[in-house]
Amino acid sequence: MPITNNKLTFSEYQENFSDIHPPFETVEGASVEANRCLFCYDAPCMKSCPTSIDVPKFIKQITTDNIKGSAHTIFSANIMGGGCSKVCPVEKLCEGACVYNLLEEKPISIARLQRYSTDQAIEQKWQLFKRKPFTGKKVAVVGAGPAGLSCAHVLSREGVDITVYEKEQKGGGLMTYGIAAYKVTPEFCEEEVDYITSLGGIEILYGRELGKDISLVELQNQYDAVFLAIGVGLTRELGIKGEKLEGVEDAISFIYNLRTNPYNNIQVGDKVVVIGMGMTAIDAATQAKRLGAKEVTLVYRRTQDEMPCTEAELNIAKLDGCKIIWLAAPKKILGKHGKVSGLMCDVMQLGAPDTSGRRSPESTGETFTLEVDMIIKATGQLPFEKLVSYNELQNRNGKITIDENGITNWAKVFAGGDCVNGGKEVVDAVQAGKDAAKGILNLIMKTD
Ligand code: SF4
């Protein structure tokens, strides 16, 4: 049972990683769907969007073939509205709130319509915003992910010059490096970053890492304000025996490799176990299957009622043929000749609710063992605690603490997104970037 690459042919890889949410193929298709919208007053779809995109307005604009206007409506609220239309868990956000659900009819395909407008804007490079004249103010943003780019775009529109410090070689953050390729391609992510920066006034310096290439003190001294949007880091350790064996990988690294290498270069086992049931776990499991793993099993210590992923995501994994074992917690990783050979799990049952409000899993004392050759850990990401503590940023277990204006305990230094909340959706990070931009503008525009 070897872990190898090249398990499939080129065309099989192409097919397995093609777009899971195909766009509308015709103007008529988009128009028919847009015309189903009831253009609700006080629209619940808009209220359930963390960035408050005016959904009825952009859909109405599609019905009159005003695609530029529609894209402008979307991007005014969410400059990553293109990427979000591909990766947002819409069934628990806008589409889940659509009134058609109450009528027991299919909700409006808001994400597909959003994609219809934003794809055209990005492909045709429509410049829908104009920068205000330069204010003389300069802001440093650390991290070119959704929070950083969203903050940069809002500030640049207001005439502030932005320098973004990004440790990777590409922008987009989690969108570029941490999401399944069949949801959003690396090419699209690059186009989206280019589209955002094409406004002007935003310079991204790649390969520049906070704490290595530039210090927080330098940034604080050189700029009128600093926005930390450094995201979160690697997967939480399981803390069990055998974790260092060959064949045990963390989901973030697995997906990162997939996003930065040709598919036929990525090694995958024949019998893969993914530990966890969040979106990252699903992305790792489905992609392992699509890379040619014969068997993929997701192991989760609670039940379907408590799982963090959406039902739609679970269904993708099921449709891909992934097996699910509920109420099972990894106890020990078994190995032979330094390589993974099995995973022993505790059989769990649910006890009283914990601090998250979910019933906490308890061991029943029974165990079972799965024969595996690869284990992918997707048990949540950890904040960059060392970096945060080294810089004496006030934090809670590595999550940076901010006040109601978005400021940290450092003067002029703001923070937002995953490094503050511990990791939420892309759309939440976009809103965090907007909130930070508002706080920064309040600060820097009143200092003269
Ligand atoms: Fe249209 Fe549904 Fe939103 Fe109403 S809730 S405005 S029908 S998308």
Coordinates of C-alpha atoms and ligand atoms in Angstrom, one line a residue:
M1 CA 0.0 0.0 0.0
P2 CA 2.4 2.7 -1.1
I3 CA 2.1 6.4 -0.8
T4 CA 2.8 7.6 -4.4
N5 CA 2.1 10.3 -6.9
N6 CA 1.0 9.8 -10.5
K7 CA -1.9 7.5 -9.5
L8 CA -4.1 8.9 -12.4
T9 CA -3.8 10.0 -16.0
F10 CA -3.5 13.7 -16.9
S11 CA -7.2 13.7 -18.1
E12 CA -8.4 12.0 -14.9
Y13 CA -6.7 14.7 -12.9
Q14 CA -8.2 17.4 -15.1
E15 CA -11.7 15.9 -14.7
N16 CA -11.4 15.4 -10.9
F17 CA -10.3 18.9 -10.3
S18 CA -12.6 20.7 -12.7
D19 CA -14.9 23.4 -11.4
I20 CA -17.5 21.9 -9.0
H21 CA -19.9 24.9 -9.4
P22 CA -20.1 25.5 -13.2
P23 CA -21.1 29.1 -14.1
F24 CA -24.2 30.0 -16.0
E25 CA -23.5 29.1 -19.6
T26 CA -25.9 31.6 -21.2
V27 CA -27.2 35.1 -20.5
E28 CA -30.7 33.6 -20.6
G29 CA -29.8 31.1 -17.9
A30 CA -28.7 33.8 -15.6
S31 CA -31.6 36.0 -16.5
V32 CA -34.2 33.4 -15.8
E33 CA -32.7 32.7 -12.4
A34 CA -32.4 36.4 -11.6
N35 CA -36.0 36.9 -12.5
R36 CA -37.1 34.3 -9.9
C37 CA -35.9 36.7 -7.2
L38 CA -38.7 38.4 -5.2
F39 CA -36.5 41.4 -4.4
C40 CA -37.6 41.2 -0.8
Y41 CA -37.8 44.3 1.3
D42 CA -35.4 43.9 4.3
A43 CA -33.9 41.0 2.4
P44 CA -32.8 38.2 4.7
C45 CA -30.2 37.1 2.3
M46 CA -28.4 40.4 2.6
K47 CA -28.7 40.4 6.4
S48 CA -27.1 36.9 6.5
C49 CA -24.1 38.0 4.5
P50 CA -21.2 39.1 6.8
T51 CA -20.3 41.7 4.3
S52 CA -23.9 42.8 3.7
I53 CA -23.8 42.6 0.0
D54 CA -27.0 44.1 -1.4
V55 CA -28.2 40.9 -2.9
P56 CA -31.6 42.0 -4.3
K57 CA -30.0 45.1 -5.9
F58 CA -27.2 43.2 -7.7
I59 CA -29.7 40.5 -8.9
K60 CA -32.1 43.2 -10.1
Q61 CA -29.2 44.8 -12.1
I62 CA -28.6 41.4 -13.7
T63 CA -32.3 41.3 -14.9
T64 CA -31.7 44.6 -16.7
D65 CA -28.4 43.3 -18.1
N66 CA -26.5 45.9 -16.1
I67 CA -23.7 43.6 -15.3
K68 CA -21.2 46.3 -14.6
G69 CA -23.6 47.9 -12.1
S70 CA -24.2 44.5 -10.6
A71 CA -20.5 43.8 -10.1
H72 CA -20.1 47.3 -8.6
T73 CA -22.8 46.6 -6.1
I74 CA -21.1 43.3 -5.1
F75 CA -17.5 44.7 -5.0
S76 CA -18.6 47.8 -3.0
A77 CA -19.4 45.5 -0.1
N78 CA -17.0 42.8 -0.8
I79 CA -14.0 43.2 -3.0
M80 CA -13.5 39.4 -2.9
G81 CA -17.0 38.8 -4.0
G82 CA -15.7 36.8 -6.9
G83 CA -13.8 34.3 -4.8
C84 CA -16.6 34.3 -2.2
S85 CA -19.1 33.3 -4.8
K86 CA -17.0 30.1 -5.2
V87 CA -16.0 29.3 -1.7
C88 CA -18.7 30.7 0.7
P89 CA -20.8 28.1 2.5
V90 CA -23.9 29.8 1.1
E91 CA -26.3 27.2 2.4
K92 CA -25.7 28.6 5.9
L93 CA -25.4 32.2 4.7
C94 CA -27.3 34.0 2.0
E95 CA -29.0 31.1 0.2
G96 CA -29.8 29.5 3.5
A97 CA -31.7 32.6 4.4
C98 CA -33.5 33.1 1.1
V99 CA -37.3 33.2 1.6
Y100 CA -37.8 30.5 -1.0
N101 CA -36.7 28.0 1.7
L102 CA -39.8 28.9 3.7
L103 CA -41.9 28.2 0.6
E104 CA -40.1 24.9 0.3
E105 CA -38.7 25.8 -3.1
K106 CA -35.2 26.0 -4.2
P107 CA -33.5 29.2 -3.0
I108 CA -32.2 31.7 -5.5
S109 CA -28.7 30.6 -6.7
I110 CA -27.2 33.8 -5.3
A111 CA -23.6 32.5 -5.5
R112 CA -23.9 31.6 -9.1
L113 CA -25.5 34.9 -10.0
Q114 CA -22.8 36.7 -8.0
R115 CA -20.2 34.7 -9.9
Y116 CA -21.9 35.6 -13.2
S117 CA -21.3 39.3 -12.6
T118 CA -17.9 39.1 -10.9
D119 CA -16.3 36.7 -13.4
Q120 CA -17.1 39.1 -16.2
A121 CA -15.7 42.0 -14.3
I122 CA -12.5 40.2 -13.4
E123 CA -12.1 38.7 -16.9
Q124 CA -12.7 41.9 -18.7
K125 CA -10.7 43.9 -16.1
W126 CA -13.5 46.4 -15.5
Q127 CA -12.2 49.2 -13.3
L128 CA -15.2 50.0 -11.3
F129 CA -13.6 52.2 -8.6
K130 CA -11.6 55.4 -8.7
R131 CA -9.1 56.4 -6.0
K132 CA -9.5 59.7 -4.2
P133 CA -6.5 62.0 -4.5
F134 CA -3.5 60.9 -2.4
T135 CA -3.9 62.0 1.2
G136 CA -0.2 61.8 2.1
K137 CA -1.0 58.9 4.4
K138 CA 0.7 55.5 4.2
V139 CA -0.4 52.2 5.8
A140 CA 1.4 48.9 6.1
V141 CA -0.7 45.7 5.9
V142 CA 0.8 42.4 7.0
G143 CA -0.7 39.5 5.0
A144 CA -2.2 39.6 1.5
G145 CA -5.1 37.3 2.4
P146 CA -8.8 38.3 2.3
A147 CA -8.6 40.5 5.4
G148 CA -5.4 42.3 4.3
L149 CA -6.6 42.8 0.7
S150 CA -10.0 44.0 1.7
C151 CA -8.5 46.5 4.1
A152 CA -6.0 47.6 1.5
H153 CA -8.7 48.2 -1.2
V154 CA -10.9 50.3 1.1
L155 CA -8.0 52.4 2.2
S156 CA -6.6 52.9 -1.3
R157 CA -10.0 54.0 -2.5
E158 CA -9.8 56.7 0.2
G159 CA -6.4 57.9 -1.2
V160 CA -4.2 56.1 1.3
D161 CA -1.0 54.4 -0.1
I162 CA -0.7 50.8 1.0
T163 CA 2.3 48.5 1.3
V164 CA 1.4 44.8 1.8
Y165 CA 4.0 42.5 3.3
E166 CA 3.3 38.9 2.3
K167 CA 5.6 36.0 3.3
E168 CA 4.4 33.8 0.4
Q169 CA 5.1 34.3 -3.2
K170 CA 1.4 34.9 -4.1
G171 CA -1.4 36.8 -2.5
G172 CA -4.9 35.6 -1.6
G173 CA -3.9 33.8 1.7
L174 CA -6.3 30.9 2.5
M175 CA -8.1 31.4 -0.8
T176 CA -4.9 30.7 -2.7
Y177 CA -3.3 28.1 -0.5
G178 CA -5.9 26.5 1.7
I179 CA -9.1 25.7 -0.3
A180 CA -9.9 22.7 -2.6
A181 CA -8.8 23.4 -6.2
Y182 CA -12.1 22.2 -7.6
K183 CA -13.8 25.1 -5.7
V184 CA -11.4 27.9 -6.7
T185 CA -8.4 27.5 -9.0
P186 CA -5.0 29.0 -8.3
E187 CA -5.2 30.9 -11.6
F188 CA -8.5 32.6 -10.5
C189 CA -6.9 33.5 -7.2
E190 CA -4.0 35.2 -9.0
E191 CA -6.4 37.1 -11.3
E192 CA -8.5 38.2 -8.3
V193 CA -5.4 39.6 -6.5
D194 CA -4.4 41.4 -9.7
Y195 CA -7.9 42.8 -10.1
I196 CA -7.9 44.2 -6.5
T197 CA -4.4 45.8 -6.9
S198 CA -5.2 47.2 -10.3
L199 CA -7.0 50.0 -8.5
G200 CA -3.5 51.5 -7.8
G201 CA -1.9 52.6 -4.6
I202 CA -1.4 49.0 -3.4
E203 CA 2.0 47.5 -3.5
I204 CA 2.5 43.9 -2.4
L205 CA 6.0 42.9 -1.3
Y206 CA 6.2 39.1 -1.6
G207 CA 8.6 37.0 0.4
R208 CA 8.6 39.5 3.3
E209 CA 7.8 37.9 6.6
L210 CA 7.0 39.8 9.8
G211 CA 9.6 39.0 12.5
K212 CA 12.1 37.8 9.9
D213 CA 12.4 40.4 7.1
I214 CA 10.7 43.3 8.9
S215 CA 9.9 44.0 12.5
L216 CA 6.7 45.5 14.0
V217 CA 8.7 48.4 15.4
E218 CA 10.0 49.3 11.9
L219 CA 6.5 49.1 10.5
Q220 CA 5.1 51.2 13.3
N221 CA 7.8 53.8 12.8
Q222 CA 7.6 54.0 9.0
Y223 CA 3.8 54.1 8.5
D224 CA 0.8 56.1 9.8
A225 CA -0.8 52.8 10.8
V226 CA -0.3 49.1 10.5
F227 CA -2.9 46.3 10.0
L228 CA -2.0 42.8 11.0
A229 CA -3.8 40.2 9.0
I230 CA -1.5 37.3 9.5
G231 CA -4.1 34.6 9.6
V232 CA -3.5 31.3 11.5
G233 CA -0.9 28.6 11.1
L234 CA -0.5 24.9 11.1
T235 CA -2.9 22.2 12.2
R236 CA -3.3 21.5 15.9
E237 CA -1.3 18.4 17.0
L238 CA -3.2 15.3 18.1
G239 CA -0.8 14.6 21.0
I240 CA -0.9 10.8 20.5
K241 CA 1.7 8.2 19.9
G242 CA 2.9 7.7 16.4
E243 CA 2.3 11.3 15.2
K244 CA 5.8 11.6 13.7
L245 CA 5.6 8.5 11.6
E246 CA 6.0 8.8 7.8
G247 CA 2.6 9.2 6.2
V248 CA 1.1 11.5 8.9
E249 CA 0.5 14.9 7.4
D250 CA -1.4 17.9 8.3
A251 CA -4.3 19.0 6.1
I252 CA -3.0 22.6 5.6
S253 CA 0.4 21.3 4.3
F254 CA -1.4 18.7 2.1
I255 CA -3.7 21.3 0.5
Y256 CA -0.8 23.9 0.3
N257 CA 1.2 21.3 -1.7
L258 CA -1.8 20.6 -3.9
R259 CA -2.3 24.3 -4.6
T260 CA 1.4 24.9 -5.5
N261 CA 2.4 21.8 -7.5
P262 CA 1.0 19.8 -10.5
Y263 CA -1.5 17.2 -9.3
N264 CA 0.7 14.3 -10.5
N265 CA 3.4 15.4 -8.2
I266 CA 1.3 15.0 -5.0
Q267 CA 1.8 11.8 -3.1
V268 CA -1.3 10.2 -1.6
G269 CA -1.9 6.8 0.0
D270 CA -4.2 4.0 -1.0
K271 CA -6.0 3.9 2.4
V272 CA -6.3 7.4 3.8
V273 CA -7.8 8.6 7.0
V274 CA -8.7 12.2 7.6
I275 CA -9.2 13.3 11.2
G276 CA -11.7 16.1 11.6
M277 CA -15.0 17.2 10.1
G278 CA -14.5 20.9 9.3
M279 CA -14.3 22.4 5.8
T280 CA -10.5 21.7 5.7
A281 CA -11.1 18.1 6.5
I282 CA -13.6 17.7 3.7
D283 CA -11.3 19.5 1.3
A284 CA -8.4 17.2 2.2
A285 CA -10.6 14.0 2.1
T286 CA -12.2 14.8 -1.3
Q287 CA -8.9 15.8 -2.8
A288 CA -7.1 12.7 -1.6
K289 CA -9.9 10.7 -3.3
R290 CA -9.6 12.8 -6.4
L291 CA -5.8 12.2 -6.5
G292 CA -6.5 8.5 -6.7
A293 CA -6.6 7.2 -3.1
K294 CA -8.6 3.9 -3.1
E295 CA -10.3 4.5 0.2
V296 CA -10.7 7.7 2.2
T297 CA -12.3 7.6 5.6
L298 CA -13.2 10.7 7.7
V299 CA -13.1 10.1 11.4
Y300 CA -14.9 12.5 13.8
R301 CA -15.3 12.3 17.5
R302 CA -18.8 13.7 17.7
T303 CA -21.9 13.1 15.5
Q304 CA -23.3 14.7 12.4
D305 CA -25.4 17.1 14.5
E306 CA -22.2 18.7 15.9
M307 CA -20.0 18.6 12.8
P308 CA -18.5 22.0 11.8
C309 CA -18.8 21.5 8.0
T310 CA -22.1 22.1 6.2
E311 CA -24.3 19.4 4.9
A312 CA -23.5 20.4 1.4
E313 CA -19.8 19.9 2.1
L314 CA -20.5 16.5 3.7
N315 CA -22.5 15.5 0.6
I316 CA -19.5 16.3 -1.6
A317 CA -17.4 13.9 0.5
K318 CA -20.1 11.3 0.3
L319 CA -20.5 11.7 -3.4
D320 CA -16.8 11.3 -3.8
G321 CA -17.1 8.0 -2.1
C322 CA -15.5 9.0 1.2
K323 CA -16.6 6.9 4.2
I324 CA -17.5 8.6 7.5
I325 CA -17.0 7.2 11.0
W326 CA -18.8 9.2 13.6
L327 CA -18.1 9.0 17.4
A328 CA -14.4 7.9 16.9
A329 CA -11.4 9.6 18.4
P330 CA -7.8 8.8 17.4
K331 CA -6.0 7.1 20.3
K332 CA -2.7 5.8 18.8
I333 CA -1.1 5.7 15.4
L334 CA 0.5 2.4 14.6
G335 CA 3.6 2.0 12.4
K336 CA 5.8 -0.5 10.6
H337 CA 9.4 0.3 9.6
G338 CA 8.8 4.0 10.5
K339 CA 5.7 4.3 8.3
V340 CA 2.0 4.5 9.3
S341 CA 0.2 1.2 9.2
G342 CA -2.9 1.8 11.3
L343 CA -5.0 4.1 13.4
M344 CA -6.4 2.9 16.7
C345 CA -9.5 4.8 17.7
D346 CA -11.6 5.1 20.8
V347 CA -15.3 4.6 20.4
M348 CA -17.0 7.7 21.8
Q349 CA -20.3 8.7 23.2
L350 CA -21.7 12.1 23.8
G351 CA -21.9 13.5 27.3
A352 CA -22.9 16.9 28.7
P353 CA -22.4 20.1 26.6
D354 CA -19.0 21.8 26.8
T355 CA -18.1 25.5 26.5
S356 CA -19.0 25.5 22.8
G357 CA -22.5 24.4 23.7
R358 CA -22.0 21.1 21.9
R359 CA -22.2 17.8 23.7
S360 CA -18.7 16.7 24.5
P361 CA -17.4 13.3 23.4
E362 CA -16.4 10.7 26.1
S363 CA -14.6 7.4 25.5
T364 CA -16.7 4.3 25.9
G365 CA -13.6 2.3 26.7
E366 CA -14.0 0.3 23.4
T367 CA -11.5 0.7 20.6
F368 CA -11.1 -0.4 16.9
T369 CA -8.2 -0.2 14.5
L370 CA -8.2 0.9 10.8
E371 CA -5.6 -0.3 8.4
V372 CA -4.2 2.8 6.8
D373 CA -1.1 4.1 4.9
M374 CA -1.7 7.8 5.3
I375 CA -3.3 10.0 7.9
I376 CA -4.2 13.6 7.3
K377 CA -4.8 15.7 10.4
A378 CA -7.5 18.4 10.1
T379 CA -8.2 19.2 13.7
G380 CA -8.2 23.0 13.5
Q381 CA -5.5 25.6 13.0
L382 CA -3.5 27.3 15.6
P383 CA -2.7 31.0 15.8
F384 CA 0.9 32.2 15.4
E385 CA 1.3 32.3 19.2
K386 CA 5.1 32.6 19.2
L387 CA 5.2 35.5 16.8
V388 CA 2.4 37.3 18.7
S389 CA 3.9 36.7 22.1
Y390 CA 7.4 37.7 20.9
N391 CA 6.0 41.0 19.8
E392 CA 4.2 41.4 23.1
L393 CA 0.9 41.8 21.4
Q394 CA -1.9 41.2 23.9
N395 CA -3.5 37.9 23.1
R396 CA -5.7 35.1 24.2
N397 CA -4.0 31.7 23.5
G398 CA -2.3 33.4 20.5
K399 CA -5.4 35.2 19.2
I400 CA -4.6 38.9 19.1
T401 CA -6.8 41.0 21.3
I402 CA -8.2 44.2 19.8
D403 CA -10.4 46.9 21.2
E404 CA -13.7 48.2 19.8
N405 CA -11.8 50.2 17.2
G406 CA -9.8 47.2 16.0
I407 CA -6.6 48.5 17.7
T408 CA -4.1 46.2 19.5
N409 CA -2.1 47.2 22.6
W410 CA 0.4 48.7 20.2
A411 CA -0.3 52.3 19.2
K412 CA -1.4 52.6 15.5
V413 CA -1.3 48.8 15.1
F414 CA -4.6 47.2 14.2
A415 CA -5.4 43.5 13.7
G416 CA -8.3 41.6 12.2
G417 CA -9.5 38.4 10.6
D418 CA -8.3 34.9 11.5
C419 CA -5.4 36.1 13.7
V420 CA -8.0 37.7 16.0
N421 CA -11.0 35.3 15.8
G422 CA -9.0 32.0 15.4
G423 CA -10.3 31.2 11.9
K424 CA -13.7 31.8 10.3
E425 CA -14.9 32.0 6.7
V426 CA -13.2 34.0 3.9
V427 CA -16.2 36.4 3.9
D428 CA -15.7 37.1 7.6
A429 CA -12.1 38.0 7.0
V430 CA -13.2 40.4 4.2
Q431 CA -15.5 42.2 6.6
A432 CA -12.8 42.3 9.3
G433 CA -10.6 44.0 6.7
K434 CA -13.3 46.6 6.1
D435 CA -13.8 47.2 9.8
A436 CA -10.1 47.7 10.3
A437 CA -10.0 50.1 7.4
K438 CA -12.7 52.2 9.0
G439 CA -10.8 52.3 12.3
I440 CA -7.6 53.2 10.5
L441 CA -9.3 56.0 8.6
N442 CA -10.8 57.4 11.8
L443 CA -7.3 57.4 13.3
I444 CA -5.1 58.7 10.5
M445 CA -7.4 61.3 9.1
K446 CA -7.8 63.1 12.3
T447 CA -4.1 63.3 13.3
D448 CA -3.4 66.4 11.3
Ligands
SF4_1 FE1 -34.2 37.3 -3.6 FE2 -34.2 35.2 -1.9 FE3 -32.9 37.5 -1.3 FE4 -35.6 37.5 -1.4 S1 -34.3 36.4 0.1 S2 -34.2 39.1 -2.2 S3 -36.0 36.0 -3.0 S4 -32.5 36.1 -3.0

